[in-house]
Amino acid sequence: SQTIHQWPATLVQPVGSPLSLECTVEGTSNPNLYWYRQAAGRGLQLLFYSVGIGQISSEVPQNLSASRPQDRQFILSSKKLLLSDSGFYLCAWSVLETGELFFGEGSRLTVL
Amino acid sequence: AQSVTQLGSHVSVSEGALVLLRCNYSSSVPPYLFWYVQYPNQGLQLLLKYTSAATLVKGINGFEAEFKKSETSFHLTKPSAHMSDAAEYFCAVTNRDDKIIFGKGTRLHILP
């Protein structure tokens, strides 16, 4: 069966520091992968999605970037964090036939 | 273009009472519809999905939803609320060829 993992689960970082959140999927090949962010009271915001290795689409201009170095690995990065980058980050992969998403456990980022 | 509207950002029901969370969608083609549940500090979990088969869909934890094309609705119900149902619920729509669109979420509170 398919599983998705992301880490770290919790992260507290100072403003201006770098960021790396990692997500891996097991049990499926060539998945579509997604990064979402949840800020308090603001629902789910799609940040990036990828349909294959090295193929990244950005949904909103921001301080973050994403990379997909391997088929089942998706990384969210920043060179210099801002206070506004705080939030709950969710990685997900989708079933092509129906479009439904399966989510990881989430990573809580607090920028101080 | 697709869209989802969830009526009520917060809904409170008494334990044992009917749960009704409302979702209306807009889609130019036959949609696939989903309800997800999110417990605090966790990822989203699929509750149920409609993919053009039976219009009454049964999901996990006793929840069900009915697809009503004439009303463009996909409301989520549960006959008897339990304290463990307290969570945030997201309705979502896709048509396979486009990215999934989420509603802003409804936080369900269960009163003892």
CSV table of C-alpha atoms in Angstrom, one decimal:
chain,number,residue,atom,x,y,z
A,1,SER,CA,0.0,0.0,0.0
A,2,GLN,CA,1.0,3.6,-0.5
A,3,THR,CA,2.4,5.7,2.3
A,4,ILE,CA,3.6,9.3,2.5
A,5,HIS,CA,5.9,10.7,5.1
A,6,GLN,CA,7.2,14.2,5.8
A,7,TRP,CA,9.6,15.6,8.3
A,8,PRO,CA,10.5,17.2,10.5
A,9,ALA,CA,7.1,17.2,12.3
A,10,THR,CA,7.9,20.4,14.2
A,11,LEU,CA,10.4,23.1,13.5
A,12,VAL,CA,11.3,26.4,15.2
A,13,GLN,CA,13.6,28.6,13.2
A,14,PRO,CA,14.8,32.2,13.5
A,15,VAL,CA,14.1,34.8,10.9
A,16,GLY,CA,16.6,34.7,8.1
A,17,SER,CA,17.6,31.1,8.6
A,18,PRO,CA,17.3,28.4,5.9
A,19,LEU,CA,14.5,25.8,5.6
A,20,SER,CA,14.3,22.3,4.3
A,21,LEU,CA,11.2,20.1,4.6
A,22,GLU,CA,11.2,16.7,3.1
A,23,CYS,CA,8.5,14.5,1.8
A,24,THR,CA,8.7,10.9,0.5
A,25,VAL,CA,6.1,8.6,-1.0
A,26,GLU,CA,6.3,4.8,-1.0
A,27,GLY,CA,4.3,2.2,-2.9
A,28,THR,CA,3.5,4.2,-6.1
A,29,SER,CA,5.4,5.3,-9.2
A,30,ASN,CA,5.5,8.7,-10.8
A,31,PRO,CA,3.0,10.4,-8.4
A,32,ASN,CA,1.8,13.9,-8.7
A,33,LEU,CA,3.2,15.7,-5.6
A,34,TYR,CA,2.0,18.8,-3.8
A,35,TRP,CA,3.0,21.2,-1.1
A,36,TYR,CA,0.2,23.0,0.8
A,37,ARG,CA,0.4,25.6,3.6
A,38,GLN,CA,-2.2,26.2,6.3
A,39,ALA,CA,-2.0,29.5,8.1
A,40,ALA,CA,-4.3,30.0,11.0
A,41,GLY,CA,-7.9,30.6,9.8
A,42,ARG,CA,-6.8,30.7,6.1
A,43,GLY,CA,-7.6,27.3,4.8
A,44,LEU,CA,-5.4,25.3,2.4
A,45,GLN,CA,-3.1,27.2,0.1
A,46,LEU,CA,-1.4,25.3,-2.7
A,47,LEU,CA,2.2,26.3,-2.9
A,48,PHE,CA,3.8,23.9,-5.5
A,49,TYR,CA,3.0,20.9,-7.5
A,50,SER,CA,5.1,18.5,-9.5
A,51,VAL,CA,4.1,16.0,-12.2
A,52,GLY,CA,7.6,14.5,-12.5
A,53,ILE,CA,11.3,14.7,-11.6
A,54,GLY,CA,12.6,18.3,-12.0
A,55,GLN,CA,9.1,19.5,-13.0
A,56,ILE,CA,7.9,22.1,-10.5
A,57,SER,CA,5.0,24.5,-10.8
A,58,SER,CA,4.6,27.4,-8.4
A,59,GLU,CA,1.1,28.6,-7.6
A,60,VAL,CA,2.0,31.8,-5.7
A,61,PRO,CA,5.1,34.0,-5.7
A,62,GLN,CA,6.8,33.8,-2.3
A,63,ASN,CA,9.9,33.2,-0.3
A,64,LEU,CA,9.9,29.4,-0.8
A,65,SER,CA,11.0,27.0,-3.5
A,66,ALA,CA,10.5,23.3,-4.2
A,67,SER,CA,12.5,20.6,-5.8
A,68,ARG,CA,12.0,17.0,-6.8
A,69,PRO,CA,15.3,15.3,-7.1
A,70,GLN,CA,13.8,11.8,-7.2
A,71,ASP,CA,10.6,10.3,-8.4
A,72,ARG,CA,9.1,10.0,-4.9
A,73,GLN,CA,10.9,12.8,-3.1
A,74,PHE,CA,9.6,16.3,-2.8
A,75,ILE,CA,11.5,19.0,-0.9
A,76,LEU,CA,10.3,22.5,0.2
A,77,SER,CA,13.1,25.0,0.9
A,78,SER,CA,13.9,28.6,1.7
A,79,LYS,CA,17.2,30.4,1.8
A,80,LYS,CA,16.0,33.0,4.3
A,81,LEU,CA,12.8,32.5,6.4
A,82,LEU,CA,10.3,35.3,7.0
A,83,LEU,CA,7.9,35.6,10.0
A,84,SER,CA,5.1,35.2,7.5
A,85,ASP,CA,6.4,31.7,6.5
A,86,SER,CA,5.1,30.3,9.8
A,87,GLY,CA,2.4,27.7,9.3
A,88,PHE,CA,1.5,24.1,8.9
A,89,TYR,CA,2.9,22.6,5.8
A,90,LEU,CA,1.4,19.6,4.2
A,91,CYS,CA,2.7,17.3,1.5
A,92,ALA,CA,0.3,15.2,-0.6
A,93,TRP,CA,0.2,12.9,-3.6
A,94,SER,CA,-2.7,12.3,-6.0
A,95,VAL,CA,-4.4,9.4,-7.6
A,96,LEU,CA,-4.5,10.2,-11.3
A,97,GLU,CA,-7.8,8.4,-12.0
A,98,THR,CA,-9.9,10.4,-9.5
A,99,GLY,CA,-7.7,13.3,-8.4
A,100,GLU,CA,-8.1,12.6,-4.8
A,101,LEU,CA,-5.2,13.6,-2.5
A,102,PHE,CA,-3.4,11.6,0.2
A,103,PHE,CA,-1.7,13.8,2.8
A,104,GLY,CA,1.3,13.4,5.0
A,105,GLU,CA,1.3,14.1,8.7
A,106,GLY,CA,2.2,17.7,8.3
A,107,SER,CA,5.2,19.9,9.5
A,108,ARG,CA,4.5,22.8,11.9
A,109,LEU,CA,7.0,25.6,11.2
A,110,THR,CA,7.3,28.5,13.7
A,111,VAL,CA,9.5,31.4,12.6
A,112,LEU,CA,10.6,33.7,15.5
B,1,ALA,CA,-13.5,27.1,-13.5
B,2,GLN,CA,-14.3,25.1,-10.4
B,3,SER,CA,-15.1,26.4,-6.9
B,4,VAL,CA,-16.3,25.1,-3.6
B,5,THR,CA,-18.3,27.0,-0.9
B,6,GLN,CA,-18.7,25.6,2.6
B,7,LEU,CA,-21.4,27.4,4.5
B,8,GLY,CA,-20.4,28.1,8.1
B,9,SER,CA,-16.8,28.3,9.3
B,10,HIS,CA,-17.9,26.9,12.7
B,11,VAL,CA,-20.8,24.5,13.4
B,12,SER,CA,-21.8,23.4,16.9
B,13,VAL,CA,-24.0,20.4,17.6
B,14,SER,CA,-24.8,18.5,20.8
B,15,GLU,CA,-23.5,15.0,21.3
B,16,GLY,CA,-26.0,12.5,19.8
B,17,ALA,CA,-27.6,15.1,17.5
B,18,LEU,CA,-27.5,15.2,13.7
B,19,VAL,CA,-24.4,16.6,12.0
B,20,LEU,CA,-25.0,18.5,8.8
B,21,LEU,CA,-22.1,20.3,7.1
B,22,ARG,CA,-22.9,22.1,3.9
B,23,CYS,CA,-21.0,22.2,0.7
B,24,ASN,CA,-21.9,23.7,-2.7
B,25,TYR,CA,-19.7,23.4,-5.7
B,26,SER,CA,-19.4,24.9,-9.2
B,27,SER,CA,-18.0,22.9,-12.1
B,28,SER,CA,-18.5,23.1,-15.8
B,29,VAL,CA,-18.0,19.3,-16.2
B,30,PRO,CA,-19.1,16.4,-14.1
B,31,PRO,CA,-17.2,16.7,-10.9
B,32,TYR,CA,-15.4,14.4,-8.5
B,33,LEU,CA,-16.2,15.5,-4.9
B,34,PHE,CA,-14.5,14.7,-1.6
B,35,TRP,CA,-14.8,15.3,2.1
B,36,TYR,CA,-11.7,15.4,4.2
B,37,VAL,CA,-11.3,15.6,8.0
B,38,GLN,CA,-8.4,17.1,9.8
B,39,TYR,CA,-7.7,16.6,13.5
B,40,PRO,CA,-5.4,19.1,15.3
B,41,ASN,CA,-1.8,19.0,14.1
B,42,GLN,CA,-2.5,16.2,11.7
B,43,GLY,CA,-2.8,15.9,7.9
B,44,LEU,CA,-6.1,15.6,6.1
B,45,GLN,CA,-7.7,12.2,5.9
B,46,LEU,CA,-10.2,11.3,3.2
B,47,LEU,CA,-13.7,10.7,4.7
B,48,LEU,CA,-15.5,9.8,1.5
B,49,LYS,CA,-15.6,10.5,-2.3
B,50,TYR,CA,-18.1,10.8,-5.1
B,51,THR,CA,-16.8,9.7,-8.5
B,52,SER,CA,-20.0,9.5,-10.6
B,53,ALA,CA,-21.3,6.2,-9.2
B,54,ALA,CA,-24.0,6.1,-6.5
B,55,THR,CA,-25.1,9.5,-5.5
B,56,LEU,CA,-25.3,8.6,-1.8
B,57,VAL,CA,-21.8,7.9,-0.6
B,58,LYS,CA,-20.9,6.3,2.7
B,59,GLY,CA,-17.6,7.0,4.3
B,60,ILE,CA,-15.7,6.2,7.4
B,61,ASN,CA,-16.8,6.9,11.0
B,62,GLY,CA,-20.5,6.8,10.1
B,63,PHE,CA,-20.5,9.8,7.8
B,64,GLU,CA,-22.3,10.0,4.4
B,65,ALA,CA,-22.9,12.6,1.7
B,66,GLU,CA,-25.4,12.9,-1.1
B,67,PHE,CA,-24.5,14.3,-4.5
B,68,LYS,CA,-27.4,16.5,-5.7
B,69,LYS,CA,-26.7,17.7,-9.2
B,70,SER,CA,-29.8,19.9,-9.4
B,71,GLU,CA,-28.7,21.7,-6.2
B,72,THR,CA,-24.9,21.5,-6.9
B,73,SER,CA,-24.5,20.3,-3.4
B,74,PHE,CA,-22.6,17.6,-1.6
B,75,HIS,CA,-23.6,18.0,2.1
B,76,LEU,CA,-22.0,15.8,4.7
B,77,THR,CA,-24.2,14.2,7.4
B,78,LYS,CA,-23.9,11.9,10.4
B,79,PRO,CA,-27.1,10.8,12.3
B,80,SER,CA,-25.6,11.0,15.8
B,81,ALA,CA,-22.6,13.1,16.7
B,82,HIS,CA,-19.8,11.8,18.9
B,83,MET,CA,-17.3,13.8,20.8
B,84,SER,CA,-14.5,12.3,18.7
B,85,ASP,CA,-16.1,14.0,15.6
B,86,ALA,CA,-14.8,17.3,16.7
B,87,ALA,CA,-12.4,18.4,13.9
B,88,GLU,CA,-12.2,20.5,10.8
B,89,TYR,CA,-13.9,19.3,7.7
B,90,PHE,CA,-13.0,20.2,4.1
B,91,CYS,CA,-15.1,19.8,1.0
B,92,ALA,CA,-13.2,19.5,-2.3
B,93,VAL,CA,-13.9,19.3,-6.0
B,94,THR,CA,-11.9,18.2,-9.1
B,95,ASN,CA,-12.6,17.0,-12.6
B,96,ARG,CA,-9.5,14.9,-13.1
B,97,ASP,CA,-8.1,17.3,-15.6
B,98,ASP,CA,-7.6,20.1,-13.1
B,99,LYS,CA,-6.2,20.5,-9.7
B,100,ILE,CA,-8.3,19.8,-6.7
B,101,ILE,CA,-10.0,22.8,-5.2
B,102,PHE,CA,-10.7,22.9,-1.4
B,103,GLY,CA,-13.3,24.8,0.5
B,104,LYS,CA,-12.2,27.0,3.4
B,105,GLY,CA,-13.2,24.4,5.9
B,106,THR,CA,-15.8,24.0,8.7
B,107,ARG,CA,-14.8,23.5,12.3
B,108,LEU,CA,-17.2,21.1,14.0
B,109,HIS,CA,-17.7,21.5,17.7
B,110,ILE,CA,-19.5,18.9,19.7
B,111,LEU,CA,-21.3,20.0,22.9
B,112,PRO,CA,-21.6,17.6,25.8
